[in-house]
mmCIF file of C-alpha atoms and ligand atoms in Angstrom:
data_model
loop_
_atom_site.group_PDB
_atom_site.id
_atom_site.type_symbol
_atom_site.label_atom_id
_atom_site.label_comp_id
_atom_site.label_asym_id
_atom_site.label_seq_id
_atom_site.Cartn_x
_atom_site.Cartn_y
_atom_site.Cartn_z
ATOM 1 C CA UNK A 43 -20.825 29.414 56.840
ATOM 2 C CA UNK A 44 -17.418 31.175 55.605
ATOM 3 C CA UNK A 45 -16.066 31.445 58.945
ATOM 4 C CA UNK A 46 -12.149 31.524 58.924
ATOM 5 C CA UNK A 47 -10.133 31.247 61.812
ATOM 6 C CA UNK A 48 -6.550 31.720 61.303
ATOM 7 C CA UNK A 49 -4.095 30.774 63.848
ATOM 8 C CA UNK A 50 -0.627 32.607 63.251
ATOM 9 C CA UNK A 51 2.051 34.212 65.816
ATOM 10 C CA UNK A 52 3.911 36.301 62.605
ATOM 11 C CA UNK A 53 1.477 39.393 62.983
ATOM 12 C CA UNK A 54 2.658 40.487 59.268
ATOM 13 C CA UNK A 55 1.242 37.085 57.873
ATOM 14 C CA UNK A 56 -1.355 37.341 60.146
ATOM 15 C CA UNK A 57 -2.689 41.327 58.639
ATOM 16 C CA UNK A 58 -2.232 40.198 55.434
ATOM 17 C CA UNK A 59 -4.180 37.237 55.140
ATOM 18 C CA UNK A 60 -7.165 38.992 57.710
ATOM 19 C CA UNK A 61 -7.394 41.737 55.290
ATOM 20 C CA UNK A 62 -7.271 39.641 51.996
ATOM 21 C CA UNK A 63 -9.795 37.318 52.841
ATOM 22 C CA UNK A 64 -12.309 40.127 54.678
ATOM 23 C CA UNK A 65 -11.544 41.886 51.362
ATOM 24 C CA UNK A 66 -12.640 38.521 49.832
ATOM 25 C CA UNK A 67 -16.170 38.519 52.474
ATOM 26 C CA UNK A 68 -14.772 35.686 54.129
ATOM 27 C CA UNK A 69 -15.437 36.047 58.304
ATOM 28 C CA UNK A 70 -11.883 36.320 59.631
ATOM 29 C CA UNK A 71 -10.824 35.420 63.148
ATOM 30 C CA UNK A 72 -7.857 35.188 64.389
ATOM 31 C CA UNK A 73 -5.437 33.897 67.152
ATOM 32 C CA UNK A 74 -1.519 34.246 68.183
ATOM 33 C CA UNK A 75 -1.323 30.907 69.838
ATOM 34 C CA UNK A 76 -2.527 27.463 69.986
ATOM 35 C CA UNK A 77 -4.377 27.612 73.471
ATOM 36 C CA UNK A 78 -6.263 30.681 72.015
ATOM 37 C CA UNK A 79 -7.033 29.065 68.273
ATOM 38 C CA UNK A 80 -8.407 26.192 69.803
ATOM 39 C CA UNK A 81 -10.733 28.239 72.079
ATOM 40 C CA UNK A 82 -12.206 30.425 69.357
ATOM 41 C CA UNK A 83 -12.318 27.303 67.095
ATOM 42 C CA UNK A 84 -14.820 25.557 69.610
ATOM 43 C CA UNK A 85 -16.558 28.581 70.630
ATOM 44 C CA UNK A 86 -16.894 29.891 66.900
ATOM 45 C CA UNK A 87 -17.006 26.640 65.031
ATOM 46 C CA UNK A 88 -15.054 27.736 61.779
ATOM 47 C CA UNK A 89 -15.261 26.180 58.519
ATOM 48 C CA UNK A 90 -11.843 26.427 57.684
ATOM 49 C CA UNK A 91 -8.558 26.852 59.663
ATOM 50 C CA UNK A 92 -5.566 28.642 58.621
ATOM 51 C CA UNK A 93 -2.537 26.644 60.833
ATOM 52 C CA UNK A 94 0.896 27.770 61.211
ATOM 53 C CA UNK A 95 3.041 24.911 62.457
ATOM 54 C CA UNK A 96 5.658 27.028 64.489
ATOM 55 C CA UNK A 97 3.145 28.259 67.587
ATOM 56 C CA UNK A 98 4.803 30.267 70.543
ATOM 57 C CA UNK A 99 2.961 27.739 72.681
ATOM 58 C CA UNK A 100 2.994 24.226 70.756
ATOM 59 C CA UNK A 101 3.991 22.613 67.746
ATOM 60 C CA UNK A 102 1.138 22.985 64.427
ATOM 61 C CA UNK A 103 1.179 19.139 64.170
ATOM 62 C CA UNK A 104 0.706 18.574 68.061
ATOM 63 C CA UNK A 105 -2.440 20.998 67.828
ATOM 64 C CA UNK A 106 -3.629 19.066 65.239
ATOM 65 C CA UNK A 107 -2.995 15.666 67.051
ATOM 66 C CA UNK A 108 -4.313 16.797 69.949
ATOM 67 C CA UNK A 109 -7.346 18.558 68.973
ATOM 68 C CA UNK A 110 -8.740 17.568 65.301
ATOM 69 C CA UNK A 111 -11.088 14.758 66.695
ATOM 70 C CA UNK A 112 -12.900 18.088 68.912
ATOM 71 C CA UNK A 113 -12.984 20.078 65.886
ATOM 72 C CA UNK A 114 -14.983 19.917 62.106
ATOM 73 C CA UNK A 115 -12.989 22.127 60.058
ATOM 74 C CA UNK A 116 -11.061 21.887 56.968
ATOM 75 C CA UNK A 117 -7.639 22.882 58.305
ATOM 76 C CA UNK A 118 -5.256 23.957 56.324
ATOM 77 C CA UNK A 119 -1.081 24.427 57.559
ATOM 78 C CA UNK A 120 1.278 26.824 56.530
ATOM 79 C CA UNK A 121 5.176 25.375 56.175
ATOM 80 C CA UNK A 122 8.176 26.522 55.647
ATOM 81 C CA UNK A 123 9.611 26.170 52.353
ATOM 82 C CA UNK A 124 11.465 22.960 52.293
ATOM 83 C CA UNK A 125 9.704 21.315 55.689
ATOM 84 C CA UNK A 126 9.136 18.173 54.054
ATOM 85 C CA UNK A 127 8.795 16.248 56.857
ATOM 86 C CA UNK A 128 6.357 19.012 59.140
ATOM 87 C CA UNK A 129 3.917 18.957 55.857
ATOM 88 C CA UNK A 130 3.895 14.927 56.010
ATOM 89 C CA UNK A 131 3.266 14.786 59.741
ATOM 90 C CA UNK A 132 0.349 17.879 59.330
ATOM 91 C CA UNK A 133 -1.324 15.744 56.932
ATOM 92 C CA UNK A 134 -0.902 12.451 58.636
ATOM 93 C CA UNK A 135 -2.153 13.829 61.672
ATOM 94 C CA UNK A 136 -5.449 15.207 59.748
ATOM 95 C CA UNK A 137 -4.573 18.243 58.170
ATOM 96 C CA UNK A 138 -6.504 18.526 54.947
ATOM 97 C CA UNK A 139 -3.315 21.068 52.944
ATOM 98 C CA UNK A 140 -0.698 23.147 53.226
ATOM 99 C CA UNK A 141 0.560 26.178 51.769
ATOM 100 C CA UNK A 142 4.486 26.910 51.919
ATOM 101 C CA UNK A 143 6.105 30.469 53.372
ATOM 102 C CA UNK A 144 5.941 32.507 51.801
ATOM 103 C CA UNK A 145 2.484 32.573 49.922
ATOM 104 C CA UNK A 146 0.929 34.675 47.677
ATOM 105 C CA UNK A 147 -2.945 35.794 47.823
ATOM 106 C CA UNK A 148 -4.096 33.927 44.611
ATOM 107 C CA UNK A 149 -1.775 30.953 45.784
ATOM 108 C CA UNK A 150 -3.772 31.432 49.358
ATOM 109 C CA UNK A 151 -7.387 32.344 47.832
ATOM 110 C CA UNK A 152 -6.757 29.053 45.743
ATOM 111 C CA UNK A 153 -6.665 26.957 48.227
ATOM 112 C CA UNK A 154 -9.236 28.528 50.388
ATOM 113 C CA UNK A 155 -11.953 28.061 47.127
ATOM 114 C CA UNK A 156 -10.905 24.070 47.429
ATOM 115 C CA UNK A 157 -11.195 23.982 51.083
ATOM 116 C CA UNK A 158 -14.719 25.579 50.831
ATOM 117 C CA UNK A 159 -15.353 23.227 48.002
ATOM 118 C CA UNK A 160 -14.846 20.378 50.313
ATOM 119 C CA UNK A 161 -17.258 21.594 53.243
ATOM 120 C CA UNK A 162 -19.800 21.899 50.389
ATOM 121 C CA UNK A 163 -19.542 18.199 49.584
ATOM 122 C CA UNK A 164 -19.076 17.035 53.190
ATOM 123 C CA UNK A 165 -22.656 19.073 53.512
ATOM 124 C CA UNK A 166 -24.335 17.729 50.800
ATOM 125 C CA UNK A 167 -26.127 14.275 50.321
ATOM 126 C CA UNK A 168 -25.237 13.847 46.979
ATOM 127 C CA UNK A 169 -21.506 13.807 47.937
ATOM 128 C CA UNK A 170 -21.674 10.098 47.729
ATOM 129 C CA UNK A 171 -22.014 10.061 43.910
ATOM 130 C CA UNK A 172 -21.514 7.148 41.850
ATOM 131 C CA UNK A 173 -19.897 9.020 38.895
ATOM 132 C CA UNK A 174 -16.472 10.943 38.679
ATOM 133 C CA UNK A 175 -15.906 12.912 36.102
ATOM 134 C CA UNK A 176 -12.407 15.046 35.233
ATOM 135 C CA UNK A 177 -11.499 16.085 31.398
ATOM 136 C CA UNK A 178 -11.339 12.929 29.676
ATOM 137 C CA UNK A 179 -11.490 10.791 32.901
ATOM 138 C CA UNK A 180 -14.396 9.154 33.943
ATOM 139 C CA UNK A 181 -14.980 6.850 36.712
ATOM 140 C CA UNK A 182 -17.699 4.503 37.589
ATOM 141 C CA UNK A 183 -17.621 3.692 40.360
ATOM 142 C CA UNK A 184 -21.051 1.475 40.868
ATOM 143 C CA UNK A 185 -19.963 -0.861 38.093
ATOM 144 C CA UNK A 186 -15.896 -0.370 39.177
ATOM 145 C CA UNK A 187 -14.963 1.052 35.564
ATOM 146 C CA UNK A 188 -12.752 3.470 34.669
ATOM 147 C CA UNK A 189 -12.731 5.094 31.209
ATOM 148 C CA UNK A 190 -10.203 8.005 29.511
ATOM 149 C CA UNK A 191 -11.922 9.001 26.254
ATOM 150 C CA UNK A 192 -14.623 6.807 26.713
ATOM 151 C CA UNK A 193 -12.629 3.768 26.056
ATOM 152 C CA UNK A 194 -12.387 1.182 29.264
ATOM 153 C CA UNK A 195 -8.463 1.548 30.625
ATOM 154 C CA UNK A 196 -7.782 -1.572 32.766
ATOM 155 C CA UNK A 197 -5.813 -1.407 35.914
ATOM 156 C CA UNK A 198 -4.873 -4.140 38.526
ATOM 157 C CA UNK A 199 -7.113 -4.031 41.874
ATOM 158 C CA UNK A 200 -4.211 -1.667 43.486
ATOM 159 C CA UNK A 201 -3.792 0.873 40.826
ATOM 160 C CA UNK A 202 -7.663 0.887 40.483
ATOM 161 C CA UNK A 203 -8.174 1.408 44.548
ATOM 162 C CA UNK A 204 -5.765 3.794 44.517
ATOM 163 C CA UNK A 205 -7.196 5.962 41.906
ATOM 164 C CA UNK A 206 -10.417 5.555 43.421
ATOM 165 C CA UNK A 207 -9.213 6.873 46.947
ATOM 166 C CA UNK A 208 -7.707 9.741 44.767
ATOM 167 C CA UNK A 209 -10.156 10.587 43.119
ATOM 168 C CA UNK A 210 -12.314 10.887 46.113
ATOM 169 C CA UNK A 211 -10.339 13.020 47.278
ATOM 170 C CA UNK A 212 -9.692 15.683 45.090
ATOM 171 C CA UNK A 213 -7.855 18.755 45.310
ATOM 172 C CA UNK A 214 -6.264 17.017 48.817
ATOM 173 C CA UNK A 215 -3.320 15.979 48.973
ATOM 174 C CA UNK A 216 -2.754 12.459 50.521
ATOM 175 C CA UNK A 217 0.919 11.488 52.092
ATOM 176 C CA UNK A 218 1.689 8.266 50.880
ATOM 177 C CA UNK A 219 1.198 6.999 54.350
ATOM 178 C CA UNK A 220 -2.704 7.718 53.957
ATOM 179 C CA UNK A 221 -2.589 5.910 50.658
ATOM 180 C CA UNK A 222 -0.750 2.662 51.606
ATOM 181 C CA UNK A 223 -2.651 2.832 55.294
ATOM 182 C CA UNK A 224 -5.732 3.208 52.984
ATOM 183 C CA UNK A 225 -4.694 -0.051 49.963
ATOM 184 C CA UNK A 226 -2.759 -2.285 52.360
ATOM 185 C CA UNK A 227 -3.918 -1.510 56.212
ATOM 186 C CA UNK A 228 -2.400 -0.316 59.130
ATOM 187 C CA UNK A 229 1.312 -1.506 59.623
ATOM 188 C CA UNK A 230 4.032 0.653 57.210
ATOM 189 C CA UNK A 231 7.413 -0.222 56.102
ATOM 190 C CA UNK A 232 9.810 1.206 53.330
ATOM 191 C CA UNK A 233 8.843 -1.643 51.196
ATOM 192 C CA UNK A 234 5.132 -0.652 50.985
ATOM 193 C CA UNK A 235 7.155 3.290 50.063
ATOM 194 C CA UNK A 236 8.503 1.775 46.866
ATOM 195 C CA UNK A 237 5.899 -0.861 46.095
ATOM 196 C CA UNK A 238 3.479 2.757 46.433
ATOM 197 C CA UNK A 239 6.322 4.273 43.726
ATOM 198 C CA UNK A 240 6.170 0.907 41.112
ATOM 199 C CA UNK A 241 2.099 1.313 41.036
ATOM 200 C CA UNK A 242 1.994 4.903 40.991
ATOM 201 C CA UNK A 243 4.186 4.544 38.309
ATOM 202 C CA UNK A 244 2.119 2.351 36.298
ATOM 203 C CA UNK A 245 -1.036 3.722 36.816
ATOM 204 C CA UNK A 246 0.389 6.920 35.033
ATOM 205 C CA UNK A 247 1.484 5.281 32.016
ATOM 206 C CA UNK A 248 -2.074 4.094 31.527
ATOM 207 C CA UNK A 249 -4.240 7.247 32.475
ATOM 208 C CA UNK A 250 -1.607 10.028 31.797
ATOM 209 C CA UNK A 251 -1.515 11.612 28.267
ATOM 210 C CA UNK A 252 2.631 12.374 29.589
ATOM 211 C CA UNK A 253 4.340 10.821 32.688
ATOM 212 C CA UNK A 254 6.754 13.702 33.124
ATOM 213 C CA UNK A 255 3.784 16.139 33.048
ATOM 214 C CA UNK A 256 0.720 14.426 34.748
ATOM 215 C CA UNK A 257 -2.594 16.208 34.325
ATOM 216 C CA UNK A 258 -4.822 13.903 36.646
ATOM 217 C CA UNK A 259 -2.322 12.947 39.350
ATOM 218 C CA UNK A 260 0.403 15.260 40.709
ATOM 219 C CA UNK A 261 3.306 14.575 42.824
ATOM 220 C CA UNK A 262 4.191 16.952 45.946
ATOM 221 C CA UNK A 263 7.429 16.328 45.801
ATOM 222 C CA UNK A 264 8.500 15.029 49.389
ATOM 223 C CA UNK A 265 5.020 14.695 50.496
ATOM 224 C CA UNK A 266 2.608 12.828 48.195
ATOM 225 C CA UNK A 267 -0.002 12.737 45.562
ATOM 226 C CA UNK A 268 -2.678 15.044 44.791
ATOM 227 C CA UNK A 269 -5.953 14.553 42.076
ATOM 228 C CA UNK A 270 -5.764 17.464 40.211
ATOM 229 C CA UNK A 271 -9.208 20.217 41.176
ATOM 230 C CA UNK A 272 -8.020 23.141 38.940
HETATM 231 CA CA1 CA B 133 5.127 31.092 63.588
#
């Protein structure tokens, strides 16, 4: 099951990242436009999905919108440099990452490993563990603890949910619309945006060995958090 379906109009991007990931064993196939991609993704059932967002036929977020309840993969977009806003609406609309133009194979490869990582633990029973453990981090979450050295760090109910919703999600990165949607329900204003900040925020202090250079929780600048995988 390392079926990759890339879905990319630039044919230079396109060559480069078929021959680095058949170089790699990976199953490569690929498509110029949207209408195609989304017929070989249902007819070939990929595990992964490389996505550019600027389609001769459609918009990358619009694909996703329109098609990511038909299809299983992990899809991951590919963004412009400073598209801020494109890699928020990917996400919100179900993308599962994003890699910014112009990439390099071990920057590509990197995320590929994570995105395989993830259908592994959608696959397997155990996924629904009651442990998480990351260097000196360790979260249980039967009995709701969380510990950083072994010693028991106490958060409020917000800074521990979002950790929690973090944590299980690991090596994704999650706009802060799927965190607040995800802490404080469905309806969104700029308030929640800066409330989101304040708790971030604090929840650093009391988990990070450095604020200014987080090892658990990392900003995408622009877009949102991510738990560190690496
Ligand atoms: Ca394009």
């Amino acid at each position: 099951m390392s079926k990759i379906l890339i879905i990319e109009d630039d044919l230079s991007i396109r060559h480069f990242v078929t021959t680095l990931l058949t170089t790699q064993k990976y199953d490569v196939i690929e498509a110029g436009d949207g209408q195609t991609g989304f017929a070989l993704a249902l007819s070939h059932n990929p595990a992964v999905i490389i996505l550019d967002l600027g389609l001769p036929d459609m918009d990358g977020v619009d694909w996703i919108n329109n098609y990511r309840i038909l299809i299983n993969a992990i899809i991951i977009v590919v963004t412009a440099r400073d598209d801020h806003p494109s890699k928020v609406a990917a996400l919100d609309a179900g993308a599962d990452d994003y890699l910014t133009k112009p990439f390099n194979s071990g920057e590509l490869l990197a995320r590929i490993r994570v995105a395989f990582r993830h259908v592994a633990d959608k696959n397997s029973v155990s996924s629904a563990s009651d442990e998480f453990l990351y260097r000196d981090l360790h979260i249980d979450f039967d009995k709701s603890r969380v510990y950083l050295k072994n010693i028991e760090v106490h958060l409020t109910p917000i800074e521990h949910q979002i950790l929690l919703f973090l944590a299980r999600n690991q090596g994704r990165v999650c706009t802060s619309r799927m965190i607040i949607k995800e802490i404080w329900g469905n309806t969104i204003t700029e308030g929640d945006a800066q409330n989101l900040r304040v708790v971030m925020a604090n929840l650093r202090r009391k988990i990070e060995p450095s604020t200014t250079q987080p090892i658990y929780i990392l900003t995408h600048t622009g877009v949102g958090y991510r738990f560190n995988d690496e």
